[in-house]
Every structure is written in structure tokens, then in C-alpha cells.
Amino acid sequence: MNDTPTRFKLADGVCVTDIADIEEGYARQQTDEGYTVITVNISADRLEEIYLGLVNLVTAPGFAIVEIPVPQDVEKRLRQGPEDPYHKDVFYLDGITPEIYRGIFMPAAPLLIHDGMVTFGFGSHKGHDEVFVGRYKLTTIYADEPEKYIHFLKAQGYRRFEPLKTVFDTFTPSTPGSTRMIKVRGKTIYDMVKEWMRQGFYYAERRED
């Protein structure tokens, strides 16, 4: 069993004022629809390892999803006022195995792990079986069969907390969190998505963020 790190680390593109009380762990909740939602705090220095371990448990065939902010010039046209929502563009790649996904993920891992604006995941085409890394790198699992994920998390030293304190619980009007885009070897998440589209990813939709 791996020991859980004593100090929680944020991704480079994520800024949170106080994470002293944030630690790695998970919480689980049963939905009215019958599937389980597992919320996981994963330190940035372990996110690649733990995320790919969880992805390996997703039932194939599956799909990859990546979401990025709408380009600024487009966003300016979409938002008519400060109260209007921001938007994101959603891209998918269907019908792949976790092994194929790993080969796509690894070259882009530094951007996916550390860019504060991108969200991403991998899910099965069957039922509820998806691992998703959302805003502030908070990981959420949607599962009809949650025990395979719980077993893996426990084996990696993750404890259950009810409730689980996440970075979102630290936000106040005077101490908001923030995220930013980064570059890795001169490339941004927009460059990454362009490369992925050449590998078969397709634009699916534009959503409110």
C-alpha cells in the first residue's frame, strides 16, 4: 500500500489561498438514479498516476473527453454582460480502450495535469462508468459498480471522509480561487487539442461553464 503524502499540492495553473486543511481522500454518494458518485482529492504530484490507474478500471470500449475555454475573442461576443456565463468547447474521441487512451494522454500529461483551464476524462460507452478531472483538478467518478474504484483508492492509501473538504470549501468573497492557462514546451491546451483532432478527436458542442 502506498502512503498518502502529508502535504497536498496544487497544479501549477491553480491558485487557492489556503489548503492547510485539504488532504487526499474520497467521499461517496448514492444518487437517486442508482449510481454512485465518488469525489476524490488527488494531490497534483500523484494525479497522473492515480488518474491513469482509475482509467484502467473503466469498462471498454470507452470515450475520451476534453473541455477547454472558448477563445477570448469568441467569448467576448457570447457574453453580453458580467452576469452572463462563460463557455467551453467540448471534444470527444469514441470507441477506444484505456490502453489507447494512455498512449494519447501521456505526451500531453504535463499540460493536462497542470493547466488550470482544461478539464478532461475517460468514460465507458456502457452505463455510468466515468472518471473526470474537473475544475481545480477535483476528480469525480460516476459508477454503477463503485467498489472497483474504492478498492483501488484504498490500496493507494486514500481514506474516506464524510464530508470531504475540497478546495471549493475554502472559497470566500475575500479568498476566491483562480485558475490560469500555462504553456509546456511552448504549447498551450489549444495547441494540444489541435493535435488531438488530427488523431481523431472531434468537436461535440459548446456548453455554458
PDB file of C-alpha atoms in Angstrom:
ATOM      1  CA  MET A   1       0.000   0.000   0.000  1.00  0.00           C
ATOM      2  CA  ASN A   2       1.283   3.479  -0.858  1.00  0.00           C
ATOM      3  CA  ASP A   3       1.371   6.108   1.862  1.00  0.00           C
ATOM      4  CA  THR A   4      -0.715   9.215   1.319  1.00  0.00           C
ATOM      5  CA  PRO A   5       1.510  12.334   1.101  1.00  0.00           C
ATOM      6  CA  THR A   6       1.377  14.626   4.124  1.00  0.00           C
ATOM      7  CA  ARG A   7       1.259  17.827   2.072  1.00  0.00           C
ATOM      8  CA  PHE A   8      -1.376  18.416  -0.598  1.00  0.00           C
ATOM      9  CA  LYS A   9      -0.011  20.027  -3.764  1.00  0.00           C
ATOM     10  CA  LEU A  10      -1.880  22.116  -6.302  1.00  0.00           C
ATOM     11  CA  ALA A  11      -1.406  22.070 -10.054  1.00  0.00           C
ATOM     12  CA  ASP A  12       0.768  24.890 -11.425  1.00  0.00           C
ATOM     13  CA  GLY A  13      -2.227  26.600 -13.036  1.00  0.00           C
ATOM     14  CA  VAL A  14      -4.354  26.522  -9.880  1.00  0.00           C
ATOM     15  CA  CYS A  15      -4.253  29.124  -7.111  1.00  0.00           C
ATOM     16  CA  VAL A  16      -6.018  28.625  -3.772  1.00  0.00           C
ATOM     17  CA  THR A  17      -5.328  30.879  -0.790  1.00  0.00           C
ATOM     18  CA  ASP A  18      -5.290  28.262   1.974  1.00  0.00           C
ATOM     19  CA  ILE A  19      -5.014  24.498   1.515  1.00  0.00           C
ATOM     20  CA  ALA A  20      -3.778  23.709   5.023  1.00  0.00           C
ATOM     21  CA  ASP A  21      -6.858  21.581   5.745  1.00  0.00           C
ATOM     22  CA  ILE A  22      -7.052  19.930   2.320  1.00  0.00           C
ATOM     23  CA  GLU A  23      -5.819  16.361   2.165  1.00  0.00           C
ATOM     24  CA  GLU A  24      -6.037  13.433  -0.187  1.00  0.00           C
ATOM     25  CA  GLY A  25      -9.099  11.272   0.289  1.00  0.00           C
ATOM     26  CA  TYR A  26     -12.521  10.474  -1.114  1.00  0.00           C
ATOM     27  CA  ALA A  27     -16.226  10.671  -0.399  1.00  0.00           C
ATOM     28  CA  ARG A  28     -19.042   8.672  -1.959  1.00  0.00           C
ATOM     29  CA  GLN A  29     -22.700   9.428  -2.522  1.00  0.00           C
ATOM     30  CA  GLN A  30     -25.516   7.333  -3.896  1.00  0.00           C
ATOM     31  CA  THR A  31     -27.702   9.129  -6.408  1.00  0.00           C
ATOM     32  CA  ASP A  32     -31.463   8.823  -6.791  1.00  0.00           C
ATOM     33  CA  GLU A  33     -30.804   7.302 -10.222  1.00  0.00           C
ATOM     34  CA  GLY A  34     -28.981   4.365  -8.628  1.00  0.00           C
ATOM     35  CA  TYR A  35     -25.347   5.040  -9.497  1.00  0.00           C
ATOM     36  CA  THR A  36     -22.591   6.241  -7.169  1.00  0.00           C
ATOM     37  CA  VAL A  37     -20.622   9.491  -7.318  1.00  0.00           C
ATOM     38  CA  ILE A  38     -17.127   9.344  -5.801  1.00  0.00           C
ATOM     39  CA  THR A  39     -15.335  12.657  -5.214  1.00  0.00           C
ATOM     40  CA  VAL A  40     -11.562  12.443  -4.840  1.00  0.00           C
ATOM     41  CA  ASN A  41      -8.917  14.920  -3.702  1.00  0.00           C
ATOM     42  CA  ILE A  42      -5.732  13.971  -5.547  1.00  0.00           C
ATOM     43  CA  SER A  43      -2.505  15.872  -4.982  1.00  0.00           C
ATOM     44  CA  ALA A  44      -1.008  17.205  -8.220  1.00  0.00           C
ATOM     45  CA  ASP A  45       2.170  15.181  -7.751  1.00  0.00           C
ATOM     46  CA  ARG A  46       0.110  11.966  -7.859  1.00  0.00           C
ATOM     47  CA  LEU A  47      -2.640  12.971 -10.288  1.00  0.00           C
ATOM     48  CA  GLU A  48      -1.138  11.345 -13.374  1.00  0.00           C
ATOM     49  CA  GLU A  49      -0.514   8.038 -11.585  1.00  0.00           C
ATOM     50  CA  ILE A  50      -3.854   7.843  -9.767  1.00  0.00           C
ATOM     51  CA  TYR A  51      -5.915   9.093 -12.702  1.00  0.00           C
ATOM     52  CA  LEU A  52      -4.470   6.543 -15.103  1.00  0.00           C
ATOM     53  CA  GLY A  53      -4.947   3.823 -12.504  1.00  0.00           C
ATOM     54  CA  LEU A  54      -8.618   4.736 -12.280  1.00  0.00           C
ATOM     55  CA  VAL A  55      -8.923   4.922 -16.068  1.00  0.00           C
ATOM     56  CA  ASN A  56      -7.641   1.345 -16.314  1.00  0.00           C
ATOM     57  CA  LEU A  57     -10.769   0.258 -14.414  1.00  0.00           C
ATOM     58  CA  VAL A  58     -13.220   1.812 -16.898  1.00  0.00           C
ATOM     59  CA  THR A  59     -15.047  -0.779 -18.996  1.00  0.00           C
ATOM     60  CA  ALA A  60     -14.065  -0.679 -22.670  1.00  0.00           C
ATOM     61  CA  PRO A  61     -14.950   0.466 -25.223  1.00  0.00           C
ATOM     62  CA  GLY A  62     -14.761   3.973 -23.888  1.00  0.00           C
ATOM     63  CA  PHE A  63     -14.529   7.606 -24.855  1.00  0.00           C
ATOM     64  CA  ALA A  64     -12.107  10.402 -24.079  1.00  0.00           C
ATOM     65  CA  ILE A  65     -13.423  13.871 -23.319  1.00  0.00           C
ATOM     66  CA  VAL A  66     -11.596  17.190 -23.082  1.00  0.00           C
ATOM     67  CA  GLU A  67     -13.101  20.609 -22.375  1.00  0.00           C
ATOM     68  CA  ILE A  68     -11.342  23.923 -22.958  1.00  0.00           C
ATOM     69  CA  PRO A  69     -12.460  27.555 -22.596  1.00  0.00           C
ATOM     70  CA  VAL A  70     -13.912  29.217 -25.652  1.00  0.00           C
ATOM     71  CA  PRO A  71     -11.269  31.522 -27.207  1.00  0.00           C
ATOM     72  CA  GLN A  72     -11.375  35.024 -25.764  1.00  0.00           C
ATOM     73  CA  ASP A  73     -12.452  36.748 -28.972  1.00  0.00           C
ATOM     74  CA  VAL A  74     -15.422  34.367 -29.267  1.00  0.00           C
ATOM     75  CA  GLU A  75     -16.270  34.687 -25.570  1.00  0.00           C
ATOM     76  CA  LYS A  76     -16.471  38.457 -25.867  1.00  0.00           C
ATOM     77  CA  ARG A  77     -19.214  38.055 -28.477  1.00  0.00           C
ATOM     78  CA  LEU A  78     -21.101  35.442 -26.450  1.00  0.00           C
ATOM     79  CA  ARG A  79     -21.189  37.292 -23.133  1.00  0.00           C
ATOM     80  CA  GLN A  80     -23.369  40.392 -23.232  1.00  0.00           C
ATOM     81  CA  GLY A  81     -22.814  41.347 -19.579  1.00  0.00           C
ATOM     82  CA  PRO A  82     -20.781  40.474 -16.457  1.00  0.00           C
ATOM     83  CA  GLU A  83     -23.553  38.214 -15.143  1.00  0.00           C
ATOM     84  CA  ASP A  84     -23.618  36.067 -18.282  1.00  0.00           C
ATOM     85  CA  PRO A  85     -21.951  32.635 -18.064  1.00  0.00           C
ATOM     86  CA  TYR A  86     -18.620  31.756 -19.596  1.00  0.00           C
ATOM     87  CA  HIS A  87     -18.460  28.974 -22.184  1.00  0.00           C
ATOM     88  CA  LYS A  88     -16.352  25.939 -23.015  1.00  0.00           C
ATOM     89  CA  ASP A  89     -15.858  23.782 -26.093  1.00  0.00           C
ATOM     90  CA  VAL A  90     -16.166  20.012 -25.708  1.00  0.00           C
ATOM     91  CA  PHE A  91     -14.261  17.414 -27.736  1.00  0.00           C
ATOM     92  CA  TYR A  92     -14.576  13.606 -27.800  1.00  0.00           C
ATOM     93  CA  LEU A  93     -12.801  10.545 -29.116  1.00  0.00           C
ATOM     94  CA  ASP A  94     -15.023   7.445 -29.156  1.00  0.00           C
ATOM     95  CA  GLY A  95     -14.560   3.696 -29.195  1.00  0.00           C
ATOM     96  CA  ILE A  96     -11.127   3.341 -27.587  1.00  0.00           C
ATOM     97  CA  THR A  97      -9.584   1.238 -24.821  1.00  0.00           C
ATOM     98  CA  PRO A  98      -7.822   2.535 -21.706  1.00  0.00           C
ATOM     99  CA  GLU A  99      -4.542   1.409 -23.286  1.00  0.00           C
ATOM    100  CA  ILE A 100      -5.105   3.507 -26.396  1.00  0.00           C
ATOM    101  CA  TYR A 101      -6.159   6.427 -24.241  1.00  0.00           C
ATOM    102  CA  ARG A 102      -2.972   6.158 -22.185  1.00  0.00           C
ATOM    103  CA  GLY A 103      -0.917   6.486 -25.364  1.00  0.00           C
ATOM    104  CA  ILE A 104      -2.784   9.672 -26.243  1.00  0.00           C
ATOM    105  CA  PHE A 105      -2.702  11.042 -22.703  1.00  0.00           C
ATOM    106  CA  MET A 106       0.969  10.606 -21.830  1.00  0.00           C
ATOM    107  CA  PRO A 107       2.522  13.065 -24.328  1.00  0.00           C
ATOM    108  CA  ALA A 108       0.038  15.708 -23.148  1.00  0.00           C
ATOM    109  CA  ALA A 109       0.186  14.807 -19.443  1.00  0.00           C
ATOM    110  CA  PRO A 110       2.107  17.903 -18.201  1.00  0.00           C
ATOM    111  CA  LEU A 111      -0.479  20.215 -19.773  1.00  0.00           C
ATOM    112  CA  LEU A 112      -3.471  18.191 -18.654  1.00  0.00           C
ATOM    113  CA  ILE A 113      -2.204  17.864 -15.095  1.00  0.00           C
ATOM    114  CA  HIS A 114      -1.015  21.439 -14.582  1.00  0.00           C
ATOM    115  CA  ASP A 115      -3.094  23.709 -16.825  1.00  0.00           C
ATOM    116  CA  GLY A 116      -5.803  25.296 -14.720  1.00  0.00           C
ATOM    117  CA  MET A 117      -8.303  25.805 -17.525  1.00  0.00           C
ATOM    118  CA  VAL A 118      -8.616  22.342 -19.083  1.00  0.00           C
ATOM    119  CA  THR A 119     -10.896  19.577 -17.788  1.00  0.00           C
ATOM    120  CA  PHE A 120     -10.774  16.012 -19.057  1.00  0.00           C
ATOM    121  CA  GLY A 121     -11.823  12.437 -18.514  1.00  0.00           C
ATOM    122  CA  PHE A 122     -12.419   8.918 -19.767  1.00  0.00           C
ATOM    123  CA  GLY A 123     -15.683   7.006 -19.648  1.00  0.00           C
ATOM    124  CA  SER A 124     -17.335   3.821 -20.803  1.00  0.00           C
ATOM    125  CA  HIS A 125     -19.943   3.657 -23.531  1.00  0.00           C
ATOM    126  CA  LYS A 126     -21.918   1.370 -21.201  1.00  0.00           C
ATOM    127  CA  GLY A 127     -23.865   2.736 -18.232  1.00  0.00           C
ATOM    128  CA  HIS A 128     -22.322   5.032 -15.636  1.00  0.00           C
ATOM    129  CA  ASP A 129     -18.585   4.388 -15.609  1.00  0.00           C
ATOM    130  CA  GLU A 130     -16.505   7.537 -15.968  1.00  0.00           C
ATOM    131  CA  VAL A 131     -13.505   9.253 -14.376  1.00  0.00           C
ATOM    132  CA  PHE A 132     -13.444  13.034 -14.812  1.00  0.00           C
ATOM    133  CA  VAL A 133     -10.892  15.645 -13.690  1.00  0.00           C
ATOM    134  CA  GLY A 134     -12.795  18.905 -13.327  1.00  0.00           C
ATOM    135  CA  ARG A 135     -12.106  22.465 -12.260  1.00  0.00           C
ATOM    136  CA  TYR A 136      -9.285  22.891  -9.760  1.00  0.00           C
ATOM    137  CA  LYS A 137      -8.355  19.271 -10.606  1.00  0.00           C
ATOM    138  CA  LEU A 138     -11.043  17.827  -8.370  1.00  0.00           C
ATOM    139  CA  THR A 139     -11.679  14.290  -9.618  1.00  0.00           C
ATOM    140  CA  THR A 140     -15.154  12.788  -9.844  1.00  0.00           C
ATOM    141  CA  ILE A 141     -16.055   9.169 -10.607  1.00  0.00           C
ATOM    142  CA  TYR A 142     -19.524   8.151 -11.802  1.00  0.00           C
ATOM    143  CA  ALA A 143     -20.034   4.419 -11.305  1.00  0.00           C
ATOM    144  CA  ASP A 144     -22.662   1.715 -11.481  1.00  0.00           C
ATOM    145  CA  GLU A 145     -20.020  -0.540  -9.910  1.00  0.00           C
ATOM    146  CA  PRO A 146     -18.179   1.706  -7.444  1.00  0.00           C
ATOM    147  CA  GLU A 147     -16.340  -0.988  -5.483  1.00  0.00           C
ATOM    148  CA  LYS A 148     -13.637  -1.450  -8.115  1.00  0.00           C
ATOM    149  CA  TYR A 149     -12.719   2.209  -7.718  1.00  0.00           C
ATOM    150  CA  ILE A 150     -12.984   2.174  -3.925  1.00  0.00           C
ATOM    151  CA  HIS A 151     -10.719  -0.873  -3.755  1.00  0.00           C
ATOM    152  CA  PHE A 152      -8.113   0.874  -5.912  1.00  0.00           C
ATOM    153  CA  LEU A 153      -8.238   4.103  -3.902  1.00  0.00           C
ATOM    154  CA  LYS A 154      -7.870   2.265  -0.609  1.00  0.00           C
ATOM    155  CA  ALA A 155      -4.907   0.330  -1.998  1.00  0.00           C
ATOM    156  CA  GLN A 156      -3.248   3.657  -2.800  1.00  0.00           C
ATOM    157  CA  GLY A 157      -3.716   4.898   0.767  1.00  0.00           C
ATOM    158  CA  TYR A 158      -6.817   7.028   0.257  1.00  0.00           C
ATOM    159  CA  ARG A 159      -9.182   7.334   3.207  1.00  0.00           C
ATOM    160  CA  ARG A 160     -12.886   8.050   3.139  1.00  0.00           C
ATOM    161  CA  PHE A 161     -14.067  11.383   4.562  1.00  0.00           C
ATOM    162  CA  GLU A 162     -17.710  12.303   5.004  1.00  0.00           C
ATOM    163  CA  PRO A 163     -17.805  15.135   4.299  1.00  0.00           C
ATOM    164  CA  LEU A 164     -14.677  15.543   2.194  1.00  0.00           C
ATOM    165  CA  LYS A 165     -13.260  19.059   2.337  1.00  0.00           C
ATOM    166  CA  THR A 166     -12.225  20.236  -1.127  1.00  0.00           C
ATOM    167  CA  VAL A 167     -10.664  23.474  -2.331  1.00  0.00           C
ATOM    168  CA  PHE A 168     -14.149  24.743  -3.161  1.00  0.00           C
ATOM    169  CA  ASP A 169     -14.944  24.759   0.562  1.00  0.00           C
ATOM    170  CA  THR A 170     -12.139  27.285   1.143  1.00  0.00           C
ATOM    171  CA  PHE A 171     -13.512  29.916  -1.234  1.00  0.00           C
ATOM    172  CA  THR A 172     -14.972  33.130   0.183  1.00  0.00           C
ATOM    173  CA  PRO A 173     -15.580  36.566  -1.352  1.00  0.00           C
ATOM    174  CA  SER A 174     -12.235  37.694   0.099  1.00  0.00           C
ATOM    175  CA  THR A 175     -10.359  34.464  -0.702  1.00  0.00           C
ATOM    176  CA  PRO A 176     -11.552  33.210  -4.087  1.00  0.00           C
ATOM    177  CA  GLY A 177      -9.662  30.623  -6.054  1.00  0.00           C
ATOM    178  CA  SER A 178      -8.320  31.221  -9.534  1.00  0.00           C
ATOM    179  CA  THR A 179      -7.055  29.197 -12.470  1.00  0.00           C
ATOM    180  CA  ARG A 180      -4.792  30.104 -15.342  1.00  0.00           C
ATOM    181  CA  MET A 181      -3.535  28.708 -18.603  1.00  0.00           C
ATOM    182  CA  ILE A 182       0.083  27.580 -18.809  1.00  0.00           C
ATOM    183  CA  LYS A 183       2.499  26.589 -21.548  1.00  0.00           C
ATOM    184  CA  VAL A 184       4.564  23.425 -21.635  1.00  0.00           C
ATOM    185  CA  ARG A 185       7.438  23.390 -24.127  1.00  0.00           C
ATOM    186  CA  GLY A 186       5.827  26.400 -25.804  1.00  0.00           C
ATOM    187  CA  LYS A 187       2.443  24.722 -26.301  1.00  0.00           C
ATOM    188  CA  THR A 188      -0.962  25.536 -24.808  1.00  0.00           C
ATOM    189  CA  ILE A 189      -4.076  23.432 -24.353  1.00  0.00           C
ATOM    190  CA  TYR A 190      -5.375  24.879 -27.626  1.00  0.00           C
ATOM    191  CA  ASP A 191      -2.314  23.531 -29.434  1.00  0.00           C
ATOM    192  CA  MET A 192      -2.864  20.191 -27.697  1.00  0.00           C
ATOM    193  CA  VAL A 193      -6.476  19.940 -28.848  1.00  0.00           C
ATOM    194  CA  LYS A 194      -5.470  20.739 -32.426  1.00  0.00           C
ATOM    195  CA  GLU A 195      -3.016  17.843 -32.298  1.00  0.00           C
ATOM    196  CA  TRP A 196      -5.651  15.562 -30.782  1.00  0.00           C
ATOM    197  CA  MET A 197      -8.113  16.447 -33.524  1.00  0.00           C
ATOM    198  CA  ARG A 198      -5.565  15.165 -36.022  1.00  0.00           C
ATOM    199  CA  GLN A 199      -5.657  11.904 -34.035  1.00  0.00           C
ATOM    200  CA  GLY A 200      -9.434  11.571 -34.308  1.00  0.00           C
ATOM    201  CA  PHE A 201     -10.930  13.844 -31.640  1.00  0.00           C
ATOM    202  CA  TYR A 202     -13.971  15.760 -32.848  1.00  0.00           C
ATOM    203  CA  TYR A 203     -15.758  18.897 -31.722  1.00  0.00           C
ATOM    204  CA  ALA A 204     -19.027  17.949 -29.999  1.00  0.00           C
ATOM    205  CA  GLU A 205     -20.631  21.055 -28.546  1.00  0.00           C
ATOM    206  CA  ARG A 206     -20.295  24.400 -26.793  1.00  0.00           C
ATOM    207  CA  ARG A 207     -21.562  24.487 -23.208  1.00  0.00           C
ATOM    208  CA  GLU A 208     -22.040  27.093 -20.544  1.00  0.00           C
ATOM    209  CA  ASP A 209     -19.344  26.762 -17.912  1.00  0.00           C
TER     210      ASP A 209
END
